[in-house]
Coordinates of C-alpha atoms in Angstrom, one line a residue:
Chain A
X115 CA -7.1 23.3 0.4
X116 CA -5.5 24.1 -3.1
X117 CA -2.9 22.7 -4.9
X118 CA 0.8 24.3 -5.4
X119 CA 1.0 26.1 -9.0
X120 CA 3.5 23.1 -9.8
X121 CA 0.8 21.0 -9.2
X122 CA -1.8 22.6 -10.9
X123 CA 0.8 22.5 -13.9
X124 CA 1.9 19.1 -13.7
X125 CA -2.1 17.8 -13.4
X126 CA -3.4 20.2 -16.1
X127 CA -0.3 18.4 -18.8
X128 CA -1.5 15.0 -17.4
X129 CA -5.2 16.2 -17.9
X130 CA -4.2 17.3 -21.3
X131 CA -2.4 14.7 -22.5
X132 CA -5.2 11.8 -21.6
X133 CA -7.4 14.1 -23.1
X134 CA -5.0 14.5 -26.6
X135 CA -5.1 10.7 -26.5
X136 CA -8.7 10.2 -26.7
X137 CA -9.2 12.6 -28.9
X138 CA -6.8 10.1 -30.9
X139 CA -8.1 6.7 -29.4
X140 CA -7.6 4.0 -32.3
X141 CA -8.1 0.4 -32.1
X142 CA -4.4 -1.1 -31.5
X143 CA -3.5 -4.2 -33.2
X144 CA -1.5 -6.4 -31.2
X145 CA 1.5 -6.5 -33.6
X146 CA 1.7 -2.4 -33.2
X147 CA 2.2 -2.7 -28.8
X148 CA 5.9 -2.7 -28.7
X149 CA 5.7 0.8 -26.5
X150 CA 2.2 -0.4 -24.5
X151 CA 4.2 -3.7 -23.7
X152 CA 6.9 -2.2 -22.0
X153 CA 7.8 -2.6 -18.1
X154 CA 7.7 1.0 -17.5
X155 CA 4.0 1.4 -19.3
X156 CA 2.1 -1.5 -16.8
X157 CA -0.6 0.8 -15.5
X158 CA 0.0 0.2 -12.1
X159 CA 1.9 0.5 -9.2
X160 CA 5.4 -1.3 -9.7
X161 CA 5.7 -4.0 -7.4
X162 CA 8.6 -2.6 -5.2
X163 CA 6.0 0.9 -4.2
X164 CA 4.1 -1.8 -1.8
X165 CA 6.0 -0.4 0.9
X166 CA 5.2 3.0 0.1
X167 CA 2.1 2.6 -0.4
X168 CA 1.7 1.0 3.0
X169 CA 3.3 3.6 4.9
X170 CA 0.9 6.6 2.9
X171 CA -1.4 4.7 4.1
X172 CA -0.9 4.8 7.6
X173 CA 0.2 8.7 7.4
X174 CA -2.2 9.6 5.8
X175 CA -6.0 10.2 6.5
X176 CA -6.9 9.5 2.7
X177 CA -6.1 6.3 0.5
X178 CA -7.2 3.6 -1.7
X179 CA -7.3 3.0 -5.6
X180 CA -3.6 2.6 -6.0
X181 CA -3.6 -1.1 -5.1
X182 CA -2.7 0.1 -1.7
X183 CA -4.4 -1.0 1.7
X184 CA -7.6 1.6 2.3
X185 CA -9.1 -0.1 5.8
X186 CA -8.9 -4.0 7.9
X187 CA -6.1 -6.0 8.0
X188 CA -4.1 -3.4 10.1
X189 CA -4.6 -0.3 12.6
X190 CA -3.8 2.2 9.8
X191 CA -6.7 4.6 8.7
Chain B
X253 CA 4.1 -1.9 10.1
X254 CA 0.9 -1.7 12.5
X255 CA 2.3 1.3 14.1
X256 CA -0.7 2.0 16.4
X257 CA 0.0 -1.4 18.4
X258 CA 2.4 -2.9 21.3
X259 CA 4.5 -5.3 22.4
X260 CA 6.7 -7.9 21.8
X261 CA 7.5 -10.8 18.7
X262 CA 4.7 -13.6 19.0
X263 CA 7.1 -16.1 19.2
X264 CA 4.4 -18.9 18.1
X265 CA 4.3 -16.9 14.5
X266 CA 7.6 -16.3 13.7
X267 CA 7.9 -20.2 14.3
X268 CA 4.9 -21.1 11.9
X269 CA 7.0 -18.6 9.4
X270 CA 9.9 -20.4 9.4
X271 CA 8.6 -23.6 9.3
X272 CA 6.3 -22.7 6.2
X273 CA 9.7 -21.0 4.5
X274 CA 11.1 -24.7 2.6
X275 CA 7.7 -25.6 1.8
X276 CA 7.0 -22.4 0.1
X277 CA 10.2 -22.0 -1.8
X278 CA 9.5 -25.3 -2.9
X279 CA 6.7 -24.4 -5.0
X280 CA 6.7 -22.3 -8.2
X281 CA 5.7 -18.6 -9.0
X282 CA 5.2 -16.3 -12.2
X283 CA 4.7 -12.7 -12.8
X284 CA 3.0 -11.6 -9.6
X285 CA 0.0 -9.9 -9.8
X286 CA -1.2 -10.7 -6.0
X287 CA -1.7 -7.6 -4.3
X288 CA 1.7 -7.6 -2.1
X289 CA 0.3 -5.8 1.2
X290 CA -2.1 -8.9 2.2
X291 CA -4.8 -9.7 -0.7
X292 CA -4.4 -12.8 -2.5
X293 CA -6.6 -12.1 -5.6
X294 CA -5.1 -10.5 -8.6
X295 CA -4.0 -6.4 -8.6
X296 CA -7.0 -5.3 -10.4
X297 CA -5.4 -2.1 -10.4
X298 CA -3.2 -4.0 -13.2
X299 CA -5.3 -4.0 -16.7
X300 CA -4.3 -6.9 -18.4
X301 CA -3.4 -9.6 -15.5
X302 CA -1.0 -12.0 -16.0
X303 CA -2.2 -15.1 -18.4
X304 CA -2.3 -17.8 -16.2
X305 CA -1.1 -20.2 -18.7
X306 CA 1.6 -17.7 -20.3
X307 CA 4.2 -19.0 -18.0
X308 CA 5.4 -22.2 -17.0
X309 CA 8.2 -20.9 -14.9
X310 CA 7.6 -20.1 -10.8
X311 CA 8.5 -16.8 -9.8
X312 CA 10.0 -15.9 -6.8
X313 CA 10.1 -12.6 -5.4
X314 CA 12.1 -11.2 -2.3
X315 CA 11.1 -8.0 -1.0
X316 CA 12.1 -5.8 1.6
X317 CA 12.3 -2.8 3.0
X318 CA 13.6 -0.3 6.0
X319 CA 11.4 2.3 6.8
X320 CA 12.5 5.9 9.4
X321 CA 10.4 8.0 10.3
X322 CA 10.6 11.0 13.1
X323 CA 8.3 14.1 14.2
X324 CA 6.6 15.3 17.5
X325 CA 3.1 15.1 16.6
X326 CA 2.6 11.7 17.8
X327 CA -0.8 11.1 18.5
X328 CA 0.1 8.4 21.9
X329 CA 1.1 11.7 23.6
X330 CA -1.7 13.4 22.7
X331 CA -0.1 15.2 19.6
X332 CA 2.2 16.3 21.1
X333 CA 4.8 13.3 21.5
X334 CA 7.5 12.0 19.5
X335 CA 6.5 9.9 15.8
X336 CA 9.9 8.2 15.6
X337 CA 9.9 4.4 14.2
X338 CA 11.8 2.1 12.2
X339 CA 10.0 -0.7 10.4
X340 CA 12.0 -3.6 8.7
X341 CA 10.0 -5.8 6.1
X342 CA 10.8 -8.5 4.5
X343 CA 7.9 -10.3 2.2
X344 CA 8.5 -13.5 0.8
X345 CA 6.0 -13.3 -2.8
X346 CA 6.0 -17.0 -4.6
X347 CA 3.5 -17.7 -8.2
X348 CA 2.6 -21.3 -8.6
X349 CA 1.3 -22.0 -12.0
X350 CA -0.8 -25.3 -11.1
X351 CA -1.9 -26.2 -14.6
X352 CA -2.3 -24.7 -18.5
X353 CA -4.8 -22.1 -16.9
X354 CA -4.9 -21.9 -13.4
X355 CA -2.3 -20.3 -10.9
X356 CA -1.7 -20.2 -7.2
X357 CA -0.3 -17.0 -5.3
X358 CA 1.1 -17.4 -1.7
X359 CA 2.6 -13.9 -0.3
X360 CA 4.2 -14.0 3.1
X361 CA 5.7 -11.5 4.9
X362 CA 7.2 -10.1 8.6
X363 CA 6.8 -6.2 9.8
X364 CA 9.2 -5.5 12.8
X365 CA 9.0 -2.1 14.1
X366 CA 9.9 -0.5 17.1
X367 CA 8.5 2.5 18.2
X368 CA 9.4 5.6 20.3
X369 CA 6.1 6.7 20.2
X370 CA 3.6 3.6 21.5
X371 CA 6.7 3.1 23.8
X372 CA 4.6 6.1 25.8
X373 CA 1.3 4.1 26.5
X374 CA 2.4 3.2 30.0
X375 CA 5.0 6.2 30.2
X376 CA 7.6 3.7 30.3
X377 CA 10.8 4.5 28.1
X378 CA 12.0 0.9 26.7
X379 CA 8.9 -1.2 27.8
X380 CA 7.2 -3.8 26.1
X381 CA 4.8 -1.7 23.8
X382 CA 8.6 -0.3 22.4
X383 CA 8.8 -3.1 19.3
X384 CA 6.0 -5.3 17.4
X385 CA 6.1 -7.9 14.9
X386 CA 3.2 -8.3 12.5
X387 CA 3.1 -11.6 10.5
X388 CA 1.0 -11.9 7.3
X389 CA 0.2 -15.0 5.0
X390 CA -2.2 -14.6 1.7
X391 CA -3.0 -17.2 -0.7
X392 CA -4.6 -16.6 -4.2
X393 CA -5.7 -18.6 -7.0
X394 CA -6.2 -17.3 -10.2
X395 CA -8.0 -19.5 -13.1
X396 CA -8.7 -18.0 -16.9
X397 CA -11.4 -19.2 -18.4
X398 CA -12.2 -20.6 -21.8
X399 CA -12.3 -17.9 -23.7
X400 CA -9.1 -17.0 -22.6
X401 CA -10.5 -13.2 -21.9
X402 CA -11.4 -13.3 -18.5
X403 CA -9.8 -14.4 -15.6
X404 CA -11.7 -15.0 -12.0
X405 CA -9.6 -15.1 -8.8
X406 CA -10.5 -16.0 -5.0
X407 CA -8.3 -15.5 -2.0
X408 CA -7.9 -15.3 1.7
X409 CA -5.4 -14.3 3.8
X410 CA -4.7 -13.1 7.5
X411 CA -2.3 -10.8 9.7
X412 CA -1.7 -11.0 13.3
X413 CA 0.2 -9.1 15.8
X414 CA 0.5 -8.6 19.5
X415 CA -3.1 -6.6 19.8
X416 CA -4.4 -6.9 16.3
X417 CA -5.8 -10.0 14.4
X418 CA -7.3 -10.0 10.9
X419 CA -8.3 -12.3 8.6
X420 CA -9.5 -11.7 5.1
X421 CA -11.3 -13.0 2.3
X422 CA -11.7 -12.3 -1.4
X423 CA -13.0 -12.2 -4.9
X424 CA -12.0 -10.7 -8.5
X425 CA -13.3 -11.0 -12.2
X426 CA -11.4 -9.1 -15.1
X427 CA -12.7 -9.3 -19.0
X428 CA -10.5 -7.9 -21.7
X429 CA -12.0 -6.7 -25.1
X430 CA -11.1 -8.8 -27.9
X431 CA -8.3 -6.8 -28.9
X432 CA -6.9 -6.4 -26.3
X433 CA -7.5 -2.7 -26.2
X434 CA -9.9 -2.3 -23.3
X435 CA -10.0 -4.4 -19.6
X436 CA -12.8 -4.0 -16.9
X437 CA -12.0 -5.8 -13.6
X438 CA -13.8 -5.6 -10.3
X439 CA -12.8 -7.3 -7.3
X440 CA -13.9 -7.5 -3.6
X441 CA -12.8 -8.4 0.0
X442 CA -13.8 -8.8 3.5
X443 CA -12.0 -8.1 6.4
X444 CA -12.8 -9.0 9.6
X445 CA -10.4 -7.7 12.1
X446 CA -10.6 -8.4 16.1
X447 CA -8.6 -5.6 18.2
X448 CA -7.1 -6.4 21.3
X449 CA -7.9 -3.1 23.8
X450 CA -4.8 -1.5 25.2
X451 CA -5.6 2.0 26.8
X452 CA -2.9 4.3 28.2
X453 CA -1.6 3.4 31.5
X454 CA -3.7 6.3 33.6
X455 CA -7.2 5.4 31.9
X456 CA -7.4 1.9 32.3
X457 CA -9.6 2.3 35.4
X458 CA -11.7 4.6 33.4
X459 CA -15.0 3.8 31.7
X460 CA -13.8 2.5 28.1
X461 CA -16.2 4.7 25.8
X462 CA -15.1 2.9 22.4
X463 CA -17.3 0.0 22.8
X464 CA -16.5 -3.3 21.1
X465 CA -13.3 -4.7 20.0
X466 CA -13.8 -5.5 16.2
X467 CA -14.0 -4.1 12.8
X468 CA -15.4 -5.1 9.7
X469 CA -14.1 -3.5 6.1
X470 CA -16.1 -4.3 2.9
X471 CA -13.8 -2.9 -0.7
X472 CA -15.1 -2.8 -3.9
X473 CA -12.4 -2.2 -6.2
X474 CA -13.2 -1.2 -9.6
X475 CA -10.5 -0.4 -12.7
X476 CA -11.4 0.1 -16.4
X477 CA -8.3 0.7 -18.4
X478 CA -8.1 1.5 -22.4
X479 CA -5.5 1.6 -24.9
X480 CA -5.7 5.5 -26.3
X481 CA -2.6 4.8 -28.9
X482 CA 0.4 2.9 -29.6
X483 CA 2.2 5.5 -27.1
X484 CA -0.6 6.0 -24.7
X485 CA -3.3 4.3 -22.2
X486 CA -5.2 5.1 -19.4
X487 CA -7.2 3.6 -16.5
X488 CA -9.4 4.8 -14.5
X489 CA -9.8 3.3 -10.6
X490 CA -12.0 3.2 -8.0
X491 CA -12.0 1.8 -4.2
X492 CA -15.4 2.0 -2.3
X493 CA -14.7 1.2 1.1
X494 CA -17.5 1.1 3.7
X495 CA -15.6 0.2 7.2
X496 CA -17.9 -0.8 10.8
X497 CA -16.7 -1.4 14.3
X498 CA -14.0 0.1 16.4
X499 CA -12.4 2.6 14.1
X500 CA -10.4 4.4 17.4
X501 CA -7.0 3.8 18.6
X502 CA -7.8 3.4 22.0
X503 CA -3.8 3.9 22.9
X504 CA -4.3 7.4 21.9
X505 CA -4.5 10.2 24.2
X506 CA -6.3 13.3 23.6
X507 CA -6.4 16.5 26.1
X508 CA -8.9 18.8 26.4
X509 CA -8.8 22.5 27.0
X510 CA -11.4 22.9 29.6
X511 CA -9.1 20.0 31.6
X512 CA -5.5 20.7 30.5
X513 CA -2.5 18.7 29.8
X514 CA -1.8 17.4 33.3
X515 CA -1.5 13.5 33.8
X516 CA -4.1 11.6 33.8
X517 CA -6.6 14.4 32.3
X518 CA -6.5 12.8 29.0
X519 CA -9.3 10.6 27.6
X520 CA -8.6 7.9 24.6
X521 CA -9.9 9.0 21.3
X522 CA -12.9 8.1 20.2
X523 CA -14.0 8.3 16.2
X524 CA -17.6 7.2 14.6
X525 CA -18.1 3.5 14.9
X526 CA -18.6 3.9 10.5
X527 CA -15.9 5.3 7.9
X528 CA -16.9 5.2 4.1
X529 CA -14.2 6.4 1.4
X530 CA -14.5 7.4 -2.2
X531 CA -11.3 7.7 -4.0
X532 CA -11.1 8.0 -7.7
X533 CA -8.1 7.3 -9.5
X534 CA -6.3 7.8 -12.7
X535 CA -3.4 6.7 -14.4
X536 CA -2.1 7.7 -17.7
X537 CA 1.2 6.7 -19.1
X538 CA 3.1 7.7 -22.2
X539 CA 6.3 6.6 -24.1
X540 CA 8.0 9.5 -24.9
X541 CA 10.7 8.0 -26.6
X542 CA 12.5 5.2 -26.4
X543 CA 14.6 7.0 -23.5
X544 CA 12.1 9.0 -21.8
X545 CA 8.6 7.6 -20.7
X546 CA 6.2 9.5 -18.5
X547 CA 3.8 7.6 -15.6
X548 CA 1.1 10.1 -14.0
X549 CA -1.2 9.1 -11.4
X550 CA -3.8 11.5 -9.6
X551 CA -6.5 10.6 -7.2
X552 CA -9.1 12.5 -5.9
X553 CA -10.4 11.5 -2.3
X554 CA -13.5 11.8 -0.1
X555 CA -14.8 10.1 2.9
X556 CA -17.5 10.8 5.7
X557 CA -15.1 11.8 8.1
X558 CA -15.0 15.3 6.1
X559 CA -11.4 14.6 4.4
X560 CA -10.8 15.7 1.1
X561 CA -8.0 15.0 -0.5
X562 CA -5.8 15.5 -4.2
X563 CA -3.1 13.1 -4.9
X564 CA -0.5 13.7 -7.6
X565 CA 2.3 11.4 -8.6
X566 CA 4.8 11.6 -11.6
X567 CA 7.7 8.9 -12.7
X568 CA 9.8 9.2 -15.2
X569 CA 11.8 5.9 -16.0
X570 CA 15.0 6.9 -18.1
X571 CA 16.4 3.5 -20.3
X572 CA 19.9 4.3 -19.5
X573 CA 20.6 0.8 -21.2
X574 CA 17.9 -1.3 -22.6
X575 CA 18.3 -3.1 -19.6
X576 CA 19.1 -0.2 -17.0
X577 CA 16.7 1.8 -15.7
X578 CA 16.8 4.8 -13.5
X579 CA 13.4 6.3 -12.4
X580 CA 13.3 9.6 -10.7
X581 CA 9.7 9.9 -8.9
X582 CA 7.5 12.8 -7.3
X583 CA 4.4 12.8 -5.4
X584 CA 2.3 15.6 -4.1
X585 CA -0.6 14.9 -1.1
X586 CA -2.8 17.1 0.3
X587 CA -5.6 16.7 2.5
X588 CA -8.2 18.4 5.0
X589 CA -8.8 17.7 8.2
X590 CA -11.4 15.1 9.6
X591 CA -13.8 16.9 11.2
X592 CA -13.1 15.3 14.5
X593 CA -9.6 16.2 14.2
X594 CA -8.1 19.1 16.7
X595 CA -4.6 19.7 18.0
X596 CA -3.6 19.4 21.7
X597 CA -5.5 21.3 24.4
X598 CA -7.8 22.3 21.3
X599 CA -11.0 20.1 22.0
X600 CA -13.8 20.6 24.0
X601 CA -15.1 18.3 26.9
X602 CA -18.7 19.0 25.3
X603 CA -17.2 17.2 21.7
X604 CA -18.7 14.1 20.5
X605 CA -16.0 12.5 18.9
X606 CA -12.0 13.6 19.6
X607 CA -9.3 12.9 17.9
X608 CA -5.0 14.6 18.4
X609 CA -4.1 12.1 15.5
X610 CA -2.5 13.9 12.7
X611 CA -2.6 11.2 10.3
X612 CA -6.3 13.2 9.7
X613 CA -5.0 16.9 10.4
X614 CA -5.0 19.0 7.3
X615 CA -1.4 18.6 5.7
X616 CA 0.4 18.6 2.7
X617 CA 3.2 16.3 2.0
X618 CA 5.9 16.0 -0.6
X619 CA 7.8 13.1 -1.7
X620 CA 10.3 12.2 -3.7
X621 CA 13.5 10.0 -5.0
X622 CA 15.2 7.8 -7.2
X623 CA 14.8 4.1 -8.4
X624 CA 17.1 2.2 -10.4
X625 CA 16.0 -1.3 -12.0
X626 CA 18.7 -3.7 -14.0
X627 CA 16.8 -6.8 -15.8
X628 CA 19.2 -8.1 -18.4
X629 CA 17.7 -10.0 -21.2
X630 CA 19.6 -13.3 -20.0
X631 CA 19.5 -12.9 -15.9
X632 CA 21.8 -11.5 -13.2
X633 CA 23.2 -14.9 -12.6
X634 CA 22.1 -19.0 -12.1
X635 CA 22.9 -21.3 -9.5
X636 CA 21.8 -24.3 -8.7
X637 CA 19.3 -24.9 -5.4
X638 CA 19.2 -27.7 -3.4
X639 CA 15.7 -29.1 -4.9
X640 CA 16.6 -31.8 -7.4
X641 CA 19.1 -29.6 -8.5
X642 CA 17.2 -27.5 -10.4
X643 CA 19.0 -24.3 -11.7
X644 CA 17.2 -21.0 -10.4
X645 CA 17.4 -17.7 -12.4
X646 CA 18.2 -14.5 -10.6
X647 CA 16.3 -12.4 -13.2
X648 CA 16.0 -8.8 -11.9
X649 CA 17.1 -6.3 -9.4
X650 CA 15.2 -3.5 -8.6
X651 CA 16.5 -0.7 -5.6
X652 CA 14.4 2.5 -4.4
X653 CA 14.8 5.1 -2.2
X654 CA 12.2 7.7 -1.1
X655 CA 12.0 10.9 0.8
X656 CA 8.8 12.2 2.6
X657 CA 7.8 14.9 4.5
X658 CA 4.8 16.4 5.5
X659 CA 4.0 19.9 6.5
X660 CA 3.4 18.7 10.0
X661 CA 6.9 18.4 10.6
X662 CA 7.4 14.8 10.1
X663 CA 10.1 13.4 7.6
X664 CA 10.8 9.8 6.7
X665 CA 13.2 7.7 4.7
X666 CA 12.4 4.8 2.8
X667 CA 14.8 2.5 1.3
X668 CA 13.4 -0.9 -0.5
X669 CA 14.4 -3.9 -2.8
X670 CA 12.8 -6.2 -4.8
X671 CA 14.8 -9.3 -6.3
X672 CA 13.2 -11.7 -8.9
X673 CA 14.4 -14.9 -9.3
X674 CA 13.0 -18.2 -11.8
X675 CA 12.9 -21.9 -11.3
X676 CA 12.4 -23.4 -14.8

């Protein structure tokens, strides 16, 4: 199994970009969290992707730590 | 959306749903941090939950959604029969702040599919096993503590439908640093499931080789999450499941080469009676600029069945307004096969465990599409409801459609809604 080039890409900026942010990891007052308190920057699944998730869930052979449903409660995998 | 199971609407459920409906509007809800899909403690995946006391308001959230899907790998058939389902959900989310520090979740919610695909366990186009409903009902409470860092939640929930029957209960603690810059939280559930066994039509007079009729699932969720800069923060996830019990489908069919495809030839899958799954997730998001913000997710996944499997997901929410959102999404999958997975005709007689499902096949699957959210600063729109008069807040709408398809050949649609709404 290996990932598509685009893939690769698109991890390797996401990689790159946590690891440009620890590199500059400060303590945050709470006064300075206008950006960190925004809707869009919730680290988490948005509320509406339940269904998504649901149905990956079933689809798919692998799941779990997205807040999704990983095994009980239904006959998915 | 159990789409492994039969027949009909319990009619008994749908009537305990409705009369639950008043009652539960009647109470009050806040932000929702309930896990929507059927666990009533707080989304640990979610660093920094909801103060309890932080709102005095009830939320109310409706959800829904219509899922399509359509393929000929369907594992009824043997892997070789048609996939195609609908699935039409509407949930039903209510918070309940009960005091200055202690909140109540209820979550409710129906699943009606039909499907082309069980319609095939008795080879009867248009029988009973054609449709399903699925009801589900979790409640959560959710109580911070005196130092106003940590937060302890317990829930318990169940789901029911025509040949499955679950029940669930759970736990969750989450402790933020004193700045706010750092969260730990770490919850747990149980699920005890009972399965009702429905074989395919030819087999029932066949020795049933799956053995028992219940399954047990033990999570342990586990999310740190740290503030990297003003622009920037991360979390890191985990979900250690350990499942025991009837892990088959006994509705599916799997043929064997030695044997061939003729009917009655077929045996029901069988699977290991234990599954345990490690995936590791992580979640970075950064504001670009006050137009542009970027959400990554990746997860990396492995479990004793032999499935490995890489996850990649990118959003980008664009503030076409302050308060108008349009959030184009993409989301890479790809996975190997279990190693009791083989297509049609390709087991052997002499195999231990057999499986035609392609839900474990090794695939790859793409996904993408658009989201648009509007949440003005002042609502939607007010009316009044019929309790006391009280004047409810339509705060939010927020519309999504997705794309998938897998390299396997099957596609679906995905269209869903979420509208928030605020009793004072």
């Amino acid at each position: 199994m290996t990932l598509p080039n685009f893939a690769r890409l698109a991890l390797g900026g996401l990689l790159l970009a946590g690891g440009s942010g620890l590199s500059s990891c400060v303590s945050v007052a709470a006064y300075q969290k206008v950006y960190l308190n925004d809707e869009d920057m919730k680290l988490s699944n948005k509320r509406i992707e339940v269904y998504e998730t649901n149905f990956q869930s079933y689809r798919e052979g692998a799941g779990g730590a997205n807040g999704g449903k990983v095994g009980g409660g239904c006959g998915c995998n | 959306m159990h789409h492994t199971s039969s027949p009909f609407v319990p009619r008994g459920a749908a009537a305990l749903l409705l009369a639950l409906l008043p009652a539960l509007a009647w109470s009050q809800a806040t932000p929702t941090p309930n896990r929507i899909d059927g666990f009533g403690t707080p989304n640990t995946t979610a660093p920094s939950p909801p103060n309890p006391s932080n709102h005095g308001e009830t939320e109310l959230n409706i959800l829904t959604s219509y899922y399509s899907q359509d393929g000929n790998r369907g594992a009824v058939e043997g892997g070789i029969g048609t996939q195609q389902l609908t699935d039409l959900t509407p949930t039903i989310i209510l918070n309940v702040p009960l005091d200055s520090a202690t909140r109540l979740s209820a979550n409710l919610g129906l699943d009606y599919y039909s499907s082309a695909s069980t319609d095939r366990i008795d080879q009867v186009n248009s029988s009973p096993s054609s449709s399903d409903t699925r009801i589900h009902l979790d409640l959560g409470l959710a109580r911070q503590l005196a130092d106003k860092r940590t937060i302890v939640g317990v829930g318990a929930g169940f789901s029911a439908e025509y040949d499955y029957l679950s029940f669930n209960v759970s736990g969750s603690w989450a402790r933020a640093s004193a700045d706010g810059n750092r969260e730990l939280s770490v919850a747990g559930q149980v699920f005890l499931d009972q399965v009702t066994v429905i074989r395919p039509v030819e087999l029932r007079n066949t020795p049933d080789p799956t053995g028992g009729t219940t399954r047990q699932s033990y999570n342990l969720n586990i999310v740190y999450s740290q503030v990297l800069s003003q622009r920037l923060q991360v979390a890191v996830s985990t979900e250690l499941v350990a499942q025991r019990g009837l892990l088959s489908t006994p509705f599916h069919r799997v043929y064997f080469r030695e044997t061939g495809g003729a009917y009655g030839t077929a045996k029901t899958e069988l699977l290991p009676r234990q599954r345990l799954k490690y995936p590791v997730g992580l979640r970075l998001n950064y504001y670009a600029t006050d137009l542009v913000q970027l959400r990554g997710y990746y997860r990396f996944y492995n479990d004793n069945f032999g499935i490995t499997a890489h996850t990649f997901e990118l959003e980008t929410p664009v503030k076409v307004t302050p308060f108008f959102v349009l959030y184009p999404f993409y989301r890479y999958h790809t996975q190997t096969a279990a190693d009791y997975f083989a297509p049609y005709l390709a087991h052997s007689v002499t195999d231990e465990y057999y499986t035609s499902d392609y839900d474990l096949a090794d695939f790859s699957a793409n996904k993408f599409g658009l989201g648009l959210r509007y949440s003005p600063v002042y609502g939607i729109g007010r009316f009044k409801t019929p309790f006391k008069g009280r004047v409810a807040k339509f705060k939010a709408l927020d519309i999504r459609y997705a794309y998938y398809r897998q390299s396997t050949g099957l596609t679906a649609n995905l269209i869903s809604a979420d509208l928030s709404f605020t009793l004072p």
